[in-house]
XYZ file of C-alpha atoms in Angstrom:
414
model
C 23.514 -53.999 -11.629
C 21.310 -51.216 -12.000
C 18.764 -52.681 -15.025
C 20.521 -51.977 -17.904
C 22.138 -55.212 -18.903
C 18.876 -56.015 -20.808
C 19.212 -52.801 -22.679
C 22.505 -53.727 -24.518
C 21.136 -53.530 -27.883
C 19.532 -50.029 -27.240
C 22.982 -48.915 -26.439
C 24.638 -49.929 -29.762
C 22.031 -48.313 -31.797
C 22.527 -44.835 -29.730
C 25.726 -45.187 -29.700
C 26.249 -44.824 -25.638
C 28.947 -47.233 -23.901
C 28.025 -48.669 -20.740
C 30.784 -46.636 -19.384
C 29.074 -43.926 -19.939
C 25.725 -44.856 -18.918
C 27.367 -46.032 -15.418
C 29.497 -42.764 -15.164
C 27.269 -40.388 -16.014
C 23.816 -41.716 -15.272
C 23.908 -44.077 -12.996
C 27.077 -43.415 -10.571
C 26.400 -39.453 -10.841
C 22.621 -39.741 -9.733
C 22.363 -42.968 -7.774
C 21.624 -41.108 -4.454
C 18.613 -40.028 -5.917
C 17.277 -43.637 -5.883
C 14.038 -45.041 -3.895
C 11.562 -43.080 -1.893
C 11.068 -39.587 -1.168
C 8.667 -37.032 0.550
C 8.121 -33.635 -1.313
C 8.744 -30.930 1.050
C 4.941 -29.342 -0.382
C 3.275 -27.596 3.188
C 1.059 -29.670 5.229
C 0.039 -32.148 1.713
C 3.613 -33.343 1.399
C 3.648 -36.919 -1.462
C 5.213 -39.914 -2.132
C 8.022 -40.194 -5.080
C 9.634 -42.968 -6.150
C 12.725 -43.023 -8.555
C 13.511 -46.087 -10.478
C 16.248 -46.997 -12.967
C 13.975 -47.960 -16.271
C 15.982 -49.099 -18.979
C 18.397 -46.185 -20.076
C 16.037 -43.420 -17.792
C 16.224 -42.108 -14.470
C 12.823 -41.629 -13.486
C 10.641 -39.934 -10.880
C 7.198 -41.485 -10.461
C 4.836 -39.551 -8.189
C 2.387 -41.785 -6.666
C -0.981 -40.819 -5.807
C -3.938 -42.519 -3.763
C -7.490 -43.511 -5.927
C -9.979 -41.351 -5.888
C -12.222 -40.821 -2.692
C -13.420 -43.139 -0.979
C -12.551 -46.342 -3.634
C -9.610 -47.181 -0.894
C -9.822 -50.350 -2.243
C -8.539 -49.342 -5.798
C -4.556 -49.244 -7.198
C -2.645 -46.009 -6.451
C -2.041 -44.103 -9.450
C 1.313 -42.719 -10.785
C 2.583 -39.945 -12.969
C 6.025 -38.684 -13.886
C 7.030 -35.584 -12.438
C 10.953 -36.090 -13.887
C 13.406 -38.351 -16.484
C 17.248 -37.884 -16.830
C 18.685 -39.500 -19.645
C 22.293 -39.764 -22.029
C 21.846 -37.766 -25.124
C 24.730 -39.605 -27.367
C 27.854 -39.171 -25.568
C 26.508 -35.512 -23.781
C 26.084 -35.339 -20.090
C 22.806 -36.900 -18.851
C 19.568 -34.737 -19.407
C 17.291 -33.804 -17.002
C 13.457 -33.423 -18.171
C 10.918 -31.681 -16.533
C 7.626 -34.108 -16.921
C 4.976 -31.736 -15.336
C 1.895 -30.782 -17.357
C 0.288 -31.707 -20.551
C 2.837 -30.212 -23.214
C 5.629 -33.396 -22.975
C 8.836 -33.387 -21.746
C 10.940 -29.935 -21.125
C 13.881 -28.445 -19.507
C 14.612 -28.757 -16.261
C 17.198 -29.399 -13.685
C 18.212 -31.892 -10.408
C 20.692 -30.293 -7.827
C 21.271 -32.967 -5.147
C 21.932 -31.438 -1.880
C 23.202 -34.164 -0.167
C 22.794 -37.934 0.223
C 19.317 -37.672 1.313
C 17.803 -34.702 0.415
C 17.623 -33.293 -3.616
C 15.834 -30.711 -5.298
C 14.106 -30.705 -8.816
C 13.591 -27.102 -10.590
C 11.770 -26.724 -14.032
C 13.138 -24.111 -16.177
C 10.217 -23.714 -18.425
C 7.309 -23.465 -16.532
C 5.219 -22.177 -19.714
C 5.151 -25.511 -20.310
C 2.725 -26.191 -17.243
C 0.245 -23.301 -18.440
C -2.983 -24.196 -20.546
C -4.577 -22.190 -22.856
C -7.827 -21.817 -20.946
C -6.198 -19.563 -18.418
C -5.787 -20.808 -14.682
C -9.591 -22.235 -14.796
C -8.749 -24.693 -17.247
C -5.577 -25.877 -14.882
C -8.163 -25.910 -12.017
C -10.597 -28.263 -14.110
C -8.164 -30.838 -15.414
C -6.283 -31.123 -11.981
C -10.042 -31.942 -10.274
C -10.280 -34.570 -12.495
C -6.980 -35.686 -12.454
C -6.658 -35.743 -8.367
C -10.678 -35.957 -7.405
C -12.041 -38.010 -10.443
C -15.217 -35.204 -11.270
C -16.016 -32.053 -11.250
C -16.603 -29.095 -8.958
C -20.417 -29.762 -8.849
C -20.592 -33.116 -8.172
C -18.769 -32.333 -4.765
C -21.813 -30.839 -2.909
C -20.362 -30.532 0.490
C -19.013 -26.750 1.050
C -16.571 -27.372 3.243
C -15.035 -30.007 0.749
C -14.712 -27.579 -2.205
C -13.109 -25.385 0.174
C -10.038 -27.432 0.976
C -9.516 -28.653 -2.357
C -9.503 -25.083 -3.873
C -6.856 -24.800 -1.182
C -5.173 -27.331 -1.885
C -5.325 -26.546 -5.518
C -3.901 -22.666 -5.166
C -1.229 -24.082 -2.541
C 0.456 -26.871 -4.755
C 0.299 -25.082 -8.059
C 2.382 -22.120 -7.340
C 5.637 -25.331 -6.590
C 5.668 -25.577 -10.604
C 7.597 -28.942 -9.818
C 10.170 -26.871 -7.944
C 10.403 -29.025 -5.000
C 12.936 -30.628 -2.315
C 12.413 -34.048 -1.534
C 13.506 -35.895 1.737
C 14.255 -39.713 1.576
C 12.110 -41.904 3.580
C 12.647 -45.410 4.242
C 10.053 -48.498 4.316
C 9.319 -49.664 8.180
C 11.543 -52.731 8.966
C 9.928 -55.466 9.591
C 9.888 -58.079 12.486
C 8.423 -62.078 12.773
C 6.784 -60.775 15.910
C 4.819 -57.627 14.445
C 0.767 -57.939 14.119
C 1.184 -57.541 10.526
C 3.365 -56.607 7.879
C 4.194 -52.920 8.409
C 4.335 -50.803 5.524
C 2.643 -47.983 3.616
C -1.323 -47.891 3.518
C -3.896 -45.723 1.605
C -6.641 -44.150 4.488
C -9.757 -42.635 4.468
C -9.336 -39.055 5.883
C -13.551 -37.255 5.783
C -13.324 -34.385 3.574
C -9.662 -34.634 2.971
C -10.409 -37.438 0.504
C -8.024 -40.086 0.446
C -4.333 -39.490 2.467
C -1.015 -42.025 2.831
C 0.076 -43.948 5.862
C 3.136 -45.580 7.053
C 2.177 -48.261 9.592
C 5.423 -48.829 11.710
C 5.624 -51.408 14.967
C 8.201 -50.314 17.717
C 7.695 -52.949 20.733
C 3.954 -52.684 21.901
C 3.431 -49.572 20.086
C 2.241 -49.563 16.474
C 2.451 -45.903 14.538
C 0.484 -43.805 12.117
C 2.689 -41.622 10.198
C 1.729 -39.268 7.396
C 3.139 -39.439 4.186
C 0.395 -37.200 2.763
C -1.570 -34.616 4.961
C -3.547 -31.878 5.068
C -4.240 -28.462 6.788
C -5.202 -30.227 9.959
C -2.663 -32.661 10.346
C 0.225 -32.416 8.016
C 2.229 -35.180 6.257
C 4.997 -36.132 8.898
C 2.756 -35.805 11.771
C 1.880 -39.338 13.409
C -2.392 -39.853 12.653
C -2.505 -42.899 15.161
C -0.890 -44.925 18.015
C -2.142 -48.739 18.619
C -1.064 -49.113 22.113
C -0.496 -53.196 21.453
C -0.767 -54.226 25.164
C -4.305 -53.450 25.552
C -6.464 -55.367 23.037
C -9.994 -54.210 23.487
C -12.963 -56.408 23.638
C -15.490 -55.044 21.872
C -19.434 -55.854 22.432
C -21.514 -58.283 21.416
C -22.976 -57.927 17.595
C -26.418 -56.502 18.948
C -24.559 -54.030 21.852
C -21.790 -52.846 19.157
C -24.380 -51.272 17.302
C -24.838 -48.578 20.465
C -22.251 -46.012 20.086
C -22.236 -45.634 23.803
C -21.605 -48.935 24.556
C -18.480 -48.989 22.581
C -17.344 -45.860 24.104
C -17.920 -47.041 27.470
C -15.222 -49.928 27.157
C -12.820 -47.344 25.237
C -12.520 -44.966 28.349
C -12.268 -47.782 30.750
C -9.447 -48.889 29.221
C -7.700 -45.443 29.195
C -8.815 -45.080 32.474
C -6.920 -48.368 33.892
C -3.858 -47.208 31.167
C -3.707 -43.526 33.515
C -3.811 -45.826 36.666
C -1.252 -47.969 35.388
C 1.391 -44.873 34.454
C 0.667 -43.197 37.880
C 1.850 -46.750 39.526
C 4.854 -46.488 37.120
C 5.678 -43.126 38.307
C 4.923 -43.905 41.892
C 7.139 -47.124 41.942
C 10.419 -45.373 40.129
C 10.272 -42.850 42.777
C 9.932 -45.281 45.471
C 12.867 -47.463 43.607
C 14.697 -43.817 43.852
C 14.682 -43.381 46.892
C 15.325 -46.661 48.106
C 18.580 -46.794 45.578
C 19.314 -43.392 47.769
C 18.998 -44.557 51.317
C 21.233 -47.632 50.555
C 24.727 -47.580 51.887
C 25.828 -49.270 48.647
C 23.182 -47.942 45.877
C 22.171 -51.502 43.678
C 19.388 -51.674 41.048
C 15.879 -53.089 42.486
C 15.744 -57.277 41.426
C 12.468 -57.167 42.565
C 10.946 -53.722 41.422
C 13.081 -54.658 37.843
C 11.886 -57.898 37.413
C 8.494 -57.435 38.480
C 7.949 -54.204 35.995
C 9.693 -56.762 33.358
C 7.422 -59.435 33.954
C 3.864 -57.335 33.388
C 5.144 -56.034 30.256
C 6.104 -59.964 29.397
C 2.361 -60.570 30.225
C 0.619 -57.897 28.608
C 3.001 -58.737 25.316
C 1.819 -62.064 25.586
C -1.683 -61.558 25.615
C -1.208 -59.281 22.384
C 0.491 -62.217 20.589
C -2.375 -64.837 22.089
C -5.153 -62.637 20.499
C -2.765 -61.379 17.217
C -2.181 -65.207 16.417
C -6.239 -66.324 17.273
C -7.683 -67.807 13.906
C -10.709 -66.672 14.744
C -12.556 -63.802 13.342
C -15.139 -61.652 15.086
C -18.518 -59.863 13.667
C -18.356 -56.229 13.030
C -20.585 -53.424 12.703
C -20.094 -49.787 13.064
C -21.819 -48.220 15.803
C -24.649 -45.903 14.439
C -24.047 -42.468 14.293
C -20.659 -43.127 13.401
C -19.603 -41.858 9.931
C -17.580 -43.837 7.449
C -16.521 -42.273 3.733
C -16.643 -45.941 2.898
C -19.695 -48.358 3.908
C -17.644 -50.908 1.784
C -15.565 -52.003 4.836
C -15.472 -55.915 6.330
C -18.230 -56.964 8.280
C -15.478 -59.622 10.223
C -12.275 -58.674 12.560
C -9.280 -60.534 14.230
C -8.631 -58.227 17.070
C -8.845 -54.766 18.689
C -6.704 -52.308 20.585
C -7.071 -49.062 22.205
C -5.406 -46.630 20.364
C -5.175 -42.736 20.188
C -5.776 -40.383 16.961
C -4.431 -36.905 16.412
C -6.807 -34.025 15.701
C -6.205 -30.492 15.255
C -7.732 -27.445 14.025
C -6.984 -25.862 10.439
C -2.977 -24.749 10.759
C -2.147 -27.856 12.734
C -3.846 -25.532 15.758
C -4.535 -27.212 19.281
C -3.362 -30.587 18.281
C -4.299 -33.157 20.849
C -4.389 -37.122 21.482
C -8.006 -38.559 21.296
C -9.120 -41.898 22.384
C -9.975 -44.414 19.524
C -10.433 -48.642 18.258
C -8.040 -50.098 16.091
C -9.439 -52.199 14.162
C -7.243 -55.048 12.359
C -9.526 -56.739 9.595
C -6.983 -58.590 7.681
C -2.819 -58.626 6.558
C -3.747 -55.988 4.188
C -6.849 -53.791 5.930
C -7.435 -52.231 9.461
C -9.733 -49.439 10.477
C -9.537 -46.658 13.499
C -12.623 -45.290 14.921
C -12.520 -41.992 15.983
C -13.967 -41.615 18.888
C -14.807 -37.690 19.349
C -15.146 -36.941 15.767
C -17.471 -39.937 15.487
C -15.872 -40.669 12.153
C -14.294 -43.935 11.283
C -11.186 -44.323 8.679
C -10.412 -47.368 6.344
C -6.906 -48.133 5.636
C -5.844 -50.850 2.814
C -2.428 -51.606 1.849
C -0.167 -50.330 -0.996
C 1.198 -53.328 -3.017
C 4.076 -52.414 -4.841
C 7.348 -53.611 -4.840
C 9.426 -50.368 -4.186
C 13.065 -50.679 -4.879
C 16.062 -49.418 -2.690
C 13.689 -48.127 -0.300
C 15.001 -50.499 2.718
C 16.218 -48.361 5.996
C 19.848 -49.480 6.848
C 18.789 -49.880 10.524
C 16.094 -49.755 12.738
C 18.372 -46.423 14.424
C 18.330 -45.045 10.884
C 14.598 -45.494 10.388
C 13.763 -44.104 14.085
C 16.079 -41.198 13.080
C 13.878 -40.276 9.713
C 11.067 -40.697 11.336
C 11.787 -38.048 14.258
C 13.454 -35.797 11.355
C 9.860 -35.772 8.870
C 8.062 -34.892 12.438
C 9.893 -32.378 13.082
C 9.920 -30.545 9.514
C 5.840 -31.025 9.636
C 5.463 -29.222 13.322
């Protein structure tokens, strides 16, 4: 069931029954199965534990370097539990560059575990802490310290550097699920790899909920943490951008943007307006009923605007596209075509997560696998291209159970 039926043979030779690989592998530490977010500050990370042969193992997966968004994800063990003969399973700390060591799982409870190395010598080099700082840039950033010019950038990633080092792989992990999925959704939701400006390359769970699509961050950074939702697509107001020739004027573009918000603050002040109204007529009446007419009227624009979306989503056609000038884009490599736009919003914040606010912004949907957000007041624009692997018992039970996480890895990041 879980794999190991192909790895019969390996059994006889060590001598381990399937009984015991079921009891005390398998049964013991199947809640540790599927996808998990490491509980690391703002950066938080995306694990996934798989059942590989006669190991339990913990695969941390990282984005490519900045900006190739285009490139695989990369992956390195962090943990392995395996059956020593006919001993209790073994749990290996996989951190650093001296091979497997001990360490130790302690699951909390069915969706939350922690992992705790108990030879962290093992993750010291003999160069001494600039050594560790070195192979780590290459490892996460692909070069070194001086080919990163830009101040500000070597700043954050000696941050980020001192902050995740002093964990020594002694880290709690919360499960997350993959978005469900639904025939009417724009595109496949899922988990995307983003272009984040100096932060170099951050994950993205793209999630659809009615005529809202969501941002969520797996992986984060001092501004806005992992957990924290990056963007909203507000899917009932596609946006239609300028011609080739006007797109190219930033102004232009931001001159449709804000009418749009502008007509989405008149339309919630009519909302408000007509539940009070409904209120108070439900109050005055000797025998309080719901409004047909307020009801199904409200029903019926959403029915429109919905529609619209799904005209546009489902339009073969694709549509030129240029960035405006002046806006700035880690990535020039992005497609010069588009199927649609919507208004959308972006979270910003200062460094802490400080006076986080909701800025106005274009979604951007290129393809099934690649959309883009412009940034409106940072004048920035991000690429986002899908992760394509198959990740294993990573399904939520139920949409409920998938809203729930979501509101849980929010709340944890604020």
């Amino acid at each position: 069931e879980y794999g190991v039926c192909e790895n019969l043979r390996k059994l006889e030779i060590t001598g381990v029954s399937c009984r015991d690989v079921y009891a005390k592998l398998l049964h013991r530490y199947r809640h540790i199965l599927g996808l998990w977010q490491p509980d690391i500050g703002p950066y938080g990370g995306l694990l996934n534990v798989v059942v590989d042969g006669l190991f339990i193992i913990g695969w941390m997966y990282l984005p490519p370097h900045d900006p190739h968004v285009d490139d695989p994800m990369r992956f390195k063990p962090l943990f392995r539990i395996h059956l020593m003969e006919r001993k209790c399973a073994t749990v290996e700390c996989m951190y650093g560059h001296k091979g497997p060591h001990n360490g130790h799982i302690q699951i909390v409870k069915k969706d939350e575990f922690s992992t705790k190395c108990n030879q962290t010598d093992h993750h010291r080099m003999s160069g001494g802490r600039q050594e560790e700082f070195r192979t780590w840039l290459r490892e996460e950033w692909g070069r070194t310290l001086e080919d990163i010019f830009h101040e500000h950038m070597q700043e954050l990633i000696l941050m980020k550097f001192i902050y995740t080092s002093q964990y020594d792989n002694c880290l709690t992990y919360r499960r997350i699920y993959l978005p469900p999925s639904s025939p009417d959704d724009l595109i496949k939701p899922g988990l995307f790899k983003g272009t984040y400006g100096s932060h170099g390359l951050e994950i993205v769970m793209l999630s659809f909920h009615g005529k809202k699509a969501k941002g969520t961050k797996i992986t984060g950074d001092p501004n806005i943490p992992a957990g924290q939702q990056t963007v909203e697509i507000d899917l009932a107001h596609p946006l239609q951008l300028p011609d080739i020739e006007n797109l190219h004027d930033f102004s232009e573009l931001s001159r449709v943007v804000l009418e749009v918000q502008e007509q989405i603050h008149r339309e919630e002040q009519e909302k408000e307006l007509q539940e009070e109204e409904d209120n108070r007529s439900q109050q005055a009446a000797s025998q309080p009923a719901a409004n047909p007419g307020g009801g199904e009227g409200a029903e019926g624009e959403e029915t429109a605007a919905g529609a619209e979306g799904t005209t546009q989503d489902k339009a073969p056609a694709s549509h030129p596209f240029v960035l405006p000038m002046g806006v700035i884009s880690r990535n020039e490599d992005y497609p010069r075509t588009c199927r649609i736009c919507f208004y959308g919003t972006g979270l910003i914040a200062g460094h802490g997560f400080t006076s986080p606010e909701r800025t106005p912004g274009v979604f951007v949907l290129f393809d099934d696998d690649r959309f883009g957000f412009i940034w409106l007041e940072l004048k920035s624009f991000s690429l986002y291209c899908r992760i394509k692997v198959s990740f294993q018992n990573a399904e939520a039970p139920s949409r409920e159970a998938f809203d729930e996480m979501l509101k849980n890895i929010q709340s944890l990041a604020t």
